[in-house]
Amino acid sequence: DTEVTQTPKHLVMGMTNKKSLKCEQHMGHRAMYWYKQKAKKPPELMFVYSYEKLSINESVPSRFSPECPNSSLLNLHLHALQPEDSALYLCASSQKNGLGLTDTQYFGPGTRLTVL
Amino acid sequence: DQQVKQNSPSLSVQEGRISILNCDYTNSMFDYFLWYKKYPAEGPTFLISISSIKDKNEDGRFTVFLNKSAKHLSLHIVPSQPGDSAVYFCAASADDYKLSFGAGTTVTVRA
């Protein structure tokens, strides 16, 4: 089973709203990721959590705030977003086998975010 | 800088024929390469990967070839089926968390 689930599937929010995106995996993976994808573009890495600690922040604006409550869950808290933040937000996870080897990232279906 | 390049934005192929997707990279530190397939408004689905210690990996209808000296990899899909119509992303990693993606190739399989 290589399933990563994300909720909600769609989200529309105003620029003053606060909302959260949720991601869950039960594969025992120890690395989890947030990506942003615009139409007809490849995914862009935003954040990486490894063993529940934030290990990479790709200079993402503070209006995006990630959280990893436990090894299976990853949240992305959104506040005061701009219309240009409208995109497909993807969560991914990978095993991170501790051997220093690159491993495969498995993606969730994404949340389609529209900021009005 | 674009470290992974997919120079063909689109590919049209007849059902039952071979689809060949190409990918070039510039970073000699990349040691793991992956292909993902993506339908509109869905997340990328992992298809197949290859480590830099190999030059070929096969999984059913999908075969990935790696030519390290040319910094080139390709994905062969045989035979192509209508459900293969999607965007295909090549990705590469240099033994860390980051995946560098190509811009994608849109494959259309004609009946």
PDB file of C-alpha atoms in Angstrom:
ATOM      1  CA  ASP A   1       0.000   0.000   0.000  1.00  0.00           C
ATOM      2  CA  THR A   2       1.479   3.328  -1.078  1.00  0.00           C
ATOM      3  CA  GLU A   3      -1.376   5.640  -0.173  1.00  0.00           C
ATOM      4  CA  VAL A   4      -1.071   9.199   0.969  1.00  0.00           C
ATOM      5  CA  THR A   5      -4.376  10.896   1.721  1.00  0.00           C
ATOM      6  CA  GLN A   6      -5.094  14.614   1.728  1.00  0.00           C
ATOM      7  CA  THR A   7      -8.058  16.661   2.898  1.00  0.00           C
ATOM      8  CA  PRO A   8      -9.858  18.670   1.789  1.00  0.00           C
ATOM      9  CA  LYS A   9      -9.866  17.923  -1.920  1.00  0.00           C
ATOM     10  CA  HIS A  10     -10.857  21.503  -2.751  1.00  0.00           C
ATOM     11  CA  LEU A  11     -10.625  24.683  -0.680  1.00  0.00           C
ATOM     12  CA  VAL A  12     -11.743  28.227  -1.425  1.00  0.00           C
ATOM     13  CA  MET A  13     -10.653  30.903   1.002  1.00  0.00           C
ATOM     14  CA  GLY A  14     -10.523  34.655   1.289  1.00  0.00           C
ATOM     15  CA  MET A  15      -7.341  36.559   1.919  1.00  0.00           C
ATOM     16  CA  THR A  16      -8.200  37.101   5.584  1.00  0.00           C
ATOM     17  CA  ASN A  17      -9.154  33.498   6.342  1.00  0.00           C
ATOM     18  CA  LYS A  18      -7.222  30.915   8.305  1.00  0.00           C
ATOM     19  CA  LYS A  19      -7.436  27.338   7.051  1.00  0.00           C
ATOM     20  CA  SER A  20      -5.457  24.116   7.281  1.00  0.00           C
ATOM     21  CA  LEU A  21      -4.563  21.357   4.851  1.00  0.00           C
ATOM     22  CA  LYS A  22      -4.132  17.845   6.191  1.00  0.00           C
ATOM     23  CA  CYS A  23      -2.057  14.904   5.009  1.00  0.00           C
ATOM     24  CA  GLU A  24      -1.870  11.370   6.361  1.00  0.00           C
ATOM     25  CA  GLN A  25       0.127   8.254   5.561  1.00  0.00           C
ATOM     26  CA  HIS A  26       0.239   4.874   7.256  1.00  0.00           C
ATOM     27  CA  MET A  27       3.208   3.377   5.455  1.00  0.00           C
ATOM     28  CA  GLY A  28       5.619   3.983   8.310  1.00  0.00           C
ATOM     29  CA  HIS A  29       7.423   6.595   6.262  1.00  0.00           C
ATOM     30  CA  ARG A  30       9.592   8.967   8.291  1.00  0.00           C
ATOM     31  CA  ALA A  31       9.921  11.800   5.792  1.00  0.00           C
ATOM     32  CA  MET A  32       6.980  13.944   4.695  1.00  0.00           C
ATOM     33  CA  TYR A  33       6.852  16.795   2.210  1.00  0.00           C
ATOM     34  CA  TRP A  34       4.721  19.715   1.076  1.00  0.00           C
ATOM     35  CA  TYR A  35       4.834  20.770  -2.567  1.00  0.00           C
ATOM     36  CA  LYS A  36       3.052  23.464  -4.527  1.00  0.00           C
ATOM     37  CA  GLN A  37       2.136  22.896  -8.144  1.00  0.00           C
ATOM     38  CA  LYS A  38       0.871  25.452 -10.623  1.00  0.00           C
ATOM     39  CA  ALA A  39      -0.878  24.399 -13.829  1.00  0.00           C
ATOM     40  CA  LYS A  40       1.427  22.886 -16.448  1.00  0.00           C
ATOM     41  CA  LYS A  41       4.451  23.228 -14.135  1.00  0.00           C
ATOM     42  CA  PRO A  42       6.375  20.646 -12.118  1.00  0.00           C
ATOM     43  CA  PRO A  43       5.874  20.424  -8.355  1.00  0.00           C
ATOM     44  CA  GLU A  44       7.906  22.894  -6.269  1.00  0.00           C
ATOM     45  CA  LEU A  45       9.201  21.760  -2.904  1.00  0.00           C
ATOM     46  CA  MET A  46       8.065  23.848   0.070  1.00  0.00           C
ATOM     47  CA  PHE A  47       8.893  21.928   3.255  1.00  0.00           C
ATOM     48  CA  VAL A  48      10.426  18.633   4.360  1.00  0.00           C
ATOM     49  CA  TYR A  49       9.918  16.925   7.697  1.00  0.00           C
ATOM     50  CA  SER A  50      12.242  14.128   8.693  1.00  0.00           C
ATOM     51  CA  TYR A  51      11.474  12.131  11.811  1.00  0.00           C
ATOM     52  CA  GLU A  52       8.873  14.776  12.705  1.00  0.00           C
ATOM     53  CA  LYS A  53      11.368  17.636  12.617  1.00  0.00           C
ATOM     54  CA  LEU A  54      11.426  20.357  10.000  1.00  0.00           C
ATOM     55  CA  SER A  55      14.574  19.762   7.990  1.00  0.00           C
ATOM     56  CA  ILE A  56      14.022  21.892   4.880  1.00  0.00           C
ATOM     57  CA  ASN A  57      12.142  25.150   4.358  1.00  0.00           C
ATOM     58  CA  GLU A  58      12.548  26.371   0.801  1.00  0.00           C
ATOM     59  CA  SER A  59      12.251  30.043   1.773  1.00  0.00           C
ATOM     60  CA  VAL A  60       8.489  29.774   1.919  1.00  0.00           C
ATOM     61  CA  PRO A  61       6.595  32.913   3.100  1.00  0.00           C
ATOM     62  CA  SER A  62       5.481  32.797   6.718  1.00  0.00           C
ATOM     63  CA  ARG A  63       1.826  32.829   5.696  1.00  0.00           C
ATOM     64  CA  PHE A  64       2.392  29.085   5.176  1.00  0.00           C
ATOM     65  CA  SER A  65       3.084  27.277   8.437  1.00  0.00           C
ATOM     66  CA  PRO A  66       3.761  23.530   8.481  1.00  0.00           C
ATOM     67  CA  GLU A  67       3.207  21.230  11.411  1.00  0.00           C
ATOM     68  CA  CYS A  68       3.963  17.553  11.976  1.00  0.00           C
ATOM     69  CA  PRO A  69       1.955  16.360  15.009  1.00  0.00           C
ATOM     70  CA  ASN A  70       3.190  12.764  14.676  1.00  0.00           C
ATOM     71  CA  SER A  71       4.909  10.455  12.226  1.00  0.00           C
ATOM     72  CA  SER A  72       1.718   9.846  10.237  1.00  0.00           C
ATOM     73  CA  LEU A  73       0.300  13.350   9.997  1.00  0.00           C
ATOM     74  CA  LEU A  74       1.376  16.550   8.304  1.00  0.00           C
ATOM     75  CA  ASN A  75      -0.548  19.817   8.341  1.00  0.00           C
ATOM     76  CA  LEU A  76      -0.132  23.048   6.425  1.00  0.00           C
ATOM     77  CA  HIS A  77      -1.675  26.075   8.131  1.00  0.00           C
ATOM     78  CA  LEU A  78      -2.654  28.924   5.860  1.00  0.00           C
ATOM     79  CA  HIS A  79      -3.185  32.537   6.869  1.00  0.00           C
ATOM     80  CA  ALA A  80      -3.489  35.783   4.930  1.00  0.00           C
ATOM     81  CA  LEU A  81      -2.838  34.157   1.582  1.00  0.00           C
ATOM     82  CA  GLN A  82      -2.684  36.006  -1.708  1.00  0.00           C
ATOM     83  CA  PRO A  83      -4.526  35.137  -4.930  1.00  0.00           C
ATOM     84  CA  GLU A  84      -1.211  34.062  -6.469  1.00  0.00           C
ATOM     85  CA  ASP A  85      -1.025  31.303  -3.837  1.00  0.00           C
ATOM     86  CA  SER A  86      -3.860  29.526  -5.638  1.00  0.00           C
ATOM     87  CA  ALA A  87      -2.439  26.166  -6.729  1.00  0.00           C
ATOM     88  CA  LEU A  88      -2.537  22.423  -6.177  1.00  0.00           C
ATOM     89  CA  TYR A  89      -0.864  21.610  -2.859  1.00  0.00           C
ATOM     90  CA  LEU A  90       0.658  18.168  -2.746  1.00  0.00           C
ATOM     91  CA  CYS A  91       1.809  16.103   0.174  1.00  0.00           C
ATOM     92  CA  ALA A  92       4.325  13.297  -0.255  1.00  0.00           C
ATOM     93  CA  SER A  93       6.091  10.802   1.956  1.00  0.00           C
ATOM     94  CA  SER A  94       9.146   8.586   1.692  1.00  0.00           C
ATOM     95  CA  GLN A  95      10.654   5.837   3.774  1.00  0.00           C
ATOM     96  CA  LYS A  96      13.966   7.449   4.691  1.00  0.00           C
ATOM     97  CA  ASN A  97      15.632   4.169   5.462  1.00  0.00           C
ATOM     98  CA  GLY A  98      18.456   5.747   7.411  1.00  0.00           C
ATOM     99  CA  LEU A  99      21.077   4.345   5.047  1.00  0.00           C
ATOM    100  CA  GLY A 100      21.656   7.700   3.421  1.00  0.00           C
ATOM    101  CA  LEU A 101      20.084   6.417   0.230  1.00  0.00           C
ATOM    102  CA  THR A 102      17.576   8.355  -1.804  1.00  0.00           C
ATOM    103  CA  ASP A 103      14.180   6.769  -1.772  1.00  0.00           C
ATOM    104  CA  THR A 104      10.935   7.118  -3.649  1.00  0.00           C
ATOM    105  CA  GLN A 105       8.469   9.837  -2.763  1.00  0.00           C
ATOM    106  CA  TYR A 106       4.804   8.907  -2.948  1.00  0.00           C
ATOM    107  CA  PHE A 107       2.352  11.711  -3.530  1.00  0.00           C
ATOM    108  CA  GLY A 108      -1.163  12.293  -2.325  1.00  0.00           C
ATOM    109  CA  PRO A 109      -3.985  13.461  -4.617  1.00  0.00           C
ATOM    110  CA  GLY A 110      -3.525  17.093  -3.635  1.00  0.00           C
ATOM    111  CA  THR A 111      -5.722  19.929  -2.393  1.00  0.00           C
ATOM    112  CA  ARG A 112      -6.873  22.394  -5.026  1.00  0.00           C
ATOM    113  CA  LEU A 113      -6.665  25.785  -3.288  1.00  0.00           C
ATOM    114  CA  THR A 114      -8.314  28.923  -4.603  1.00  0.00           C
ATOM    115  CA  VAL A 115      -7.637  32.232  -2.858  1.00  0.00           C
ATOM    116  CA  LEU A 116     -10.143  34.978  -3.613  1.00  0.00           C
TER     117      LEU A 116
ATOM    118  CA  ASP B   1      18.662  26.646 -12.911  1.00  0.00           C
ATOM    119  CA  GLN B   2      16.945  23.771 -14.638  1.00  0.00           C
ATOM    120  CA  GLN B   3      18.972  20.684 -13.717  1.00  0.00           C
ATOM    121  CA  VAL B   4      16.501  18.250 -15.266  1.00  0.00           C
ATOM    122  CA  LYS B   5      15.168  18.911 -18.742  1.00  0.00           C
ATOM    123  CA  GLN B   6      12.418  17.319 -20.742  1.00  0.00           C
ATOM    124  CA  ASN B   7      12.784  18.978 -24.104  1.00  0.00           C
ATOM    125  CA  SER B   8       9.650  17.540 -25.686  1.00  0.00           C
ATOM    126  CA  PRO B   9       6.563  19.190 -24.208  1.00  0.00           C
ATOM    127  CA  SER B  10       4.255  16.769 -25.965  1.00  0.00           C
ATOM    128  CA  LEU B  11       4.171  13.382 -27.641  1.00  0.00           C
ATOM    129  CA  SER B  12       1.402  11.792 -29.691  1.00  0.00           C
ATOM    130  CA  VAL B  13       1.472   8.034 -30.280  1.00  0.00           C
ATOM    131  CA  GLN B  14      -0.880   5.472 -31.711  1.00  0.00           C
ATOM    132  CA  GLU B  15      -2.396   2.902 -29.393  1.00  0.00           C
ATOM    133  CA  GLY B  16      -0.307  -0.269 -29.349  1.00  0.00           C
ATOM    134  CA  ARG B  17       2.893   1.473 -30.437  1.00  0.00           C
ATOM    135  CA  ILE B  18       5.899   2.415 -28.346  1.00  0.00           C
ATOM    136  CA  SER B  19       6.086   5.727 -26.455  1.00  0.00           C
ATOM    137  CA  ILE B  20       9.596   7.029 -25.794  1.00  0.00           C
ATOM    138  CA  LEU B  21      10.029   9.904 -23.376  1.00  0.00           C
ATOM    139  CA  ASN B  22      13.396  11.549 -22.925  1.00  0.00           C
ATOM    140  CA  CYS B  23      15.045  13.388 -20.083  1.00  0.00           C
ATOM    141  CA  ASP B  24      18.453  15.067 -19.746  1.00  0.00           C
ATOM    142  CA  TYR B  25      20.179  16.219 -16.593  1.00  0.00           C
ATOM    143  CA  THR B  26      23.177  18.360 -15.791  1.00  0.00           C
ATOM    144  CA  ASN B  27      24.024  17.528 -12.167  1.00  0.00           C
ATOM    145  CA  SER B  28      26.547  14.674 -12.051  1.00  0.00           C
ATOM    146  CA  MET B  29      25.705  14.158  -8.370  1.00  0.00           C
ATOM    147  CA  PHE B  30      22.254  12.787  -9.194  1.00  0.00           C
ATOM    148  CA  ASP B  31      22.161   9.113  -8.261  1.00  0.00           C
ATOM    149  CA  TYR B  32      18.484   8.231  -8.344  1.00  0.00           C
ATOM    150  CA  PHE B  33      16.001   8.880 -11.101  1.00  0.00           C
ATOM    151  CA  LEU B  34      12.249   8.510 -11.164  1.00  0.00           C
ATOM    152  CA  TRP B  35       9.339   8.838 -13.552  1.00  0.00           C
ATOM    153  CA  TYR B  36       5.942  10.033 -12.405  1.00  0.00           C
ATOM    154  CA  LYS B  37       2.669  10.113 -14.281  1.00  0.00           C
ATOM    155  CA  LYS B  38       0.110  12.803 -13.589  1.00  0.00           C
ATOM    156  CA  TYR B  39      -3.509  13.217 -14.553  1.00  0.00           C
ATOM    157  CA  PRO B  40      -5.094  16.697 -14.347  1.00  0.00           C
ATOM    158  CA  ALA B  41      -5.990  17.825 -10.816  1.00  0.00           C
ATOM    159  CA  GLU B  42      -4.409  14.706  -9.278  1.00  0.00           C
ATOM    160  CA  GLY B  43      -1.128  14.061  -7.536  1.00  0.00           C
ATOM    161  CA  PRO B  44       1.790  12.491  -9.420  1.00  0.00           C
ATOM    162  CA  THR B  45       1.799   8.705  -9.402  1.00  0.00           C
ATOM    163  CA  PHE B  46       5.140   6.937  -9.116  1.00  0.00           C
ATOM    164  CA  LEU B  47       5.841   4.770 -12.159  1.00  0.00           C
ATOM    165  CA  ILE B  48       9.386   3.485 -12.099  1.00  0.00           C
ATOM    166  CA  SER B  49      12.831   4.416 -10.829  1.00  0.00           C
ATOM    167  CA  ILE B  50      16.443   3.600 -11.491  1.00  0.00           C
ATOM    168  CA  SER B  51      19.583   3.892  -9.430  1.00  0.00           C
ATOM    169  CA  SER B  52      22.764   5.241 -10.970  1.00  0.00           C
ATOM    170  CA  ILE B  53      24.435   1.851 -10.549  1.00  0.00           C
ATOM    171  CA  LYS B  54      22.104   0.372 -13.161  1.00  0.00           C
ATOM    172  CA  ASP B  55      21.504   1.175 -16.798  1.00  0.00           C
ATOM    173  CA  LYS B  56      18.080  -0.423 -17.191  1.00  0.00           C
ATOM    174  CA  ASN B  57      15.061  -1.174 -15.077  1.00  0.00           C
ATOM    175  CA  GLU B  58      11.890  -2.834 -16.288  1.00  0.00           C
ATOM    176  CA  ASP B  59       8.436  -3.093 -14.742  1.00  0.00           C
ATOM    177  CA  GLY B  60       5.726  -4.524 -16.944  1.00  0.00           C
ATOM    178  CA  ARG B  61       5.110  -2.206 -19.879  1.00  0.00           C
ATOM    179  CA  PHE B  62       7.530   0.390 -18.527  1.00  0.00           C
ATOM    180  CA  THR B  63      11.306   0.373 -19.014  1.00  0.00           C
ATOM    181  CA  VAL B  64      13.693   3.097 -17.965  1.00  0.00           C
ATOM    182  CA  PHE B  65      17.150   3.374 -19.516  1.00  0.00           C
ATOM    183  CA  LEU B  66      19.977   5.397 -17.992  1.00  0.00           C
ATOM    184  CA  ASN B  67      23.045   6.589 -19.906  1.00  0.00           C
ATOM    185  CA  LYS B  68      25.260   8.206 -17.291  1.00  0.00           C
ATOM    186  CA  SER B  69      27.967   9.298 -19.683  1.00  0.00           C
ATOM    187  CA  ALA B  70      25.399  11.216 -21.724  1.00  0.00           C
ATOM    188  CA  LYS B  71      23.450  12.301 -18.621  1.00  0.00           C
ATOM    189  CA  HIS B  72      20.338  11.023 -20.319  1.00  0.00           C
ATOM    190  CA  LEU B  73      17.470   8.785 -19.384  1.00  0.00           C
ATOM    191  CA  SER B  74      14.449   7.591 -21.247  1.00  0.00           C
ATOM    192  CA  LEU B  75      11.153   5.915 -20.468  1.00  0.00           C
ATOM    193  CA  HIS B  76       9.729   3.372 -22.882  1.00  0.00           C
ATOM    194  CA  ILE B  77       6.080   2.387 -22.699  1.00  0.00           C
ATOM    195  CA  VAL B  78       5.168  -0.676 -24.739  1.00  0.00           C
ATOM    196  CA  PRO B  79       2.457  -1.098 -25.842  1.00  0.00           C
ATOM    197  CA  SER B  80       0.898   2.326 -25.339  1.00  0.00           C
ATOM    198  CA  GLN B  81      -2.691   2.312 -24.098  1.00  0.00           C
ATOM    199  CA  PRO B  82      -5.334   5.078 -23.970  1.00  0.00           C
ATOM    200  CA  GLY B  83      -5.011   5.216 -20.171  1.00  0.00           C
ATOM    201  CA  ASP B  84      -1.379   6.222 -20.618  1.00  0.00           C
ATOM    202  CA  SER B  85      -2.495   9.659 -21.814  1.00  0.00           C
ATOM    203  CA  ALA B  86      -1.162  11.946 -19.080  1.00  0.00           C
ATOM    204  CA  VAL B  87       1.724  14.256 -18.197  1.00  0.00           C
ATOM    205  CA  TYR B  88       4.972  12.437 -17.423  1.00  0.00           C
ATOM    206  CA  PHE B  89       7.578  14.008 -15.159  1.00  0.00           C
ATOM    207  CA  CYS B  90      11.172  12.931 -14.944  1.00  0.00           C
ATOM    208  CA  ALA B  91      12.776  13.565 -11.534  1.00  0.00           C
ATOM    209  CA  ALA B  92      16.247  13.159 -10.084  1.00  0.00           C
ATOM    210  CA  SER B  93      17.813  13.225  -6.654  1.00  0.00           C
ATOM    211  CA  ALA B  94      21.334  13.580  -5.285  1.00  0.00           C
ATOM    212  CA  ASP B  95      21.122  11.460  -2.143  1.00  0.00           C
ATOM    213  CA  ASP B  96      19.035  13.949  -0.194  1.00  0.00           C
ATOM    214  CA  TYR B  97      15.410  14.861   0.193  1.00  0.00           C
ATOM    215  CA  LYS B  98      15.107  17.089  -2.821  1.00  0.00           C
ATOM    216  CA  LEU B  99      13.698  15.944  -6.114  1.00  0.00           C
ATOM    217  CA  SER B 100      14.506  18.024  -9.172  1.00  0.00           C
ATOM    218  CA  PHE B 101      11.694  17.719 -11.683  1.00  0.00           C
ATOM    219  CA  GLY B 102      11.643  18.234 -15.408  1.00  0.00           C
ATOM    220  CA  ALA B 103       8.942  20.389 -16.965  1.00  0.00           C
ATOM    221  CA  GLY B 104       6.899  17.381 -18.048  1.00  0.00           C
ATOM    222  CA  THR B 105       5.871  15.762 -21.320  1.00  0.00           C
ATOM    223  CA  THR B 106       2.198  15.443 -22.228  1.00  0.00           C
ATOM    224  CA  VAL B 107       1.521  12.087 -23.844  1.00  0.00           C
ATOM    225  CA  THR B 108      -1.568  11.554 -25.972  1.00  0.00           C
ATOM    226  CA  VAL B 109      -2.365   8.013 -27.071  1.00  0.00           C
ATOM    227  CA  ARG B 110      -4.534   7.945 -30.208  1.00  0.00           C
ATOM    228  CA  ALA B 111      -7.001   5.137 -30.803  1.00  0.00           C
TER     229      ALA B 111
END
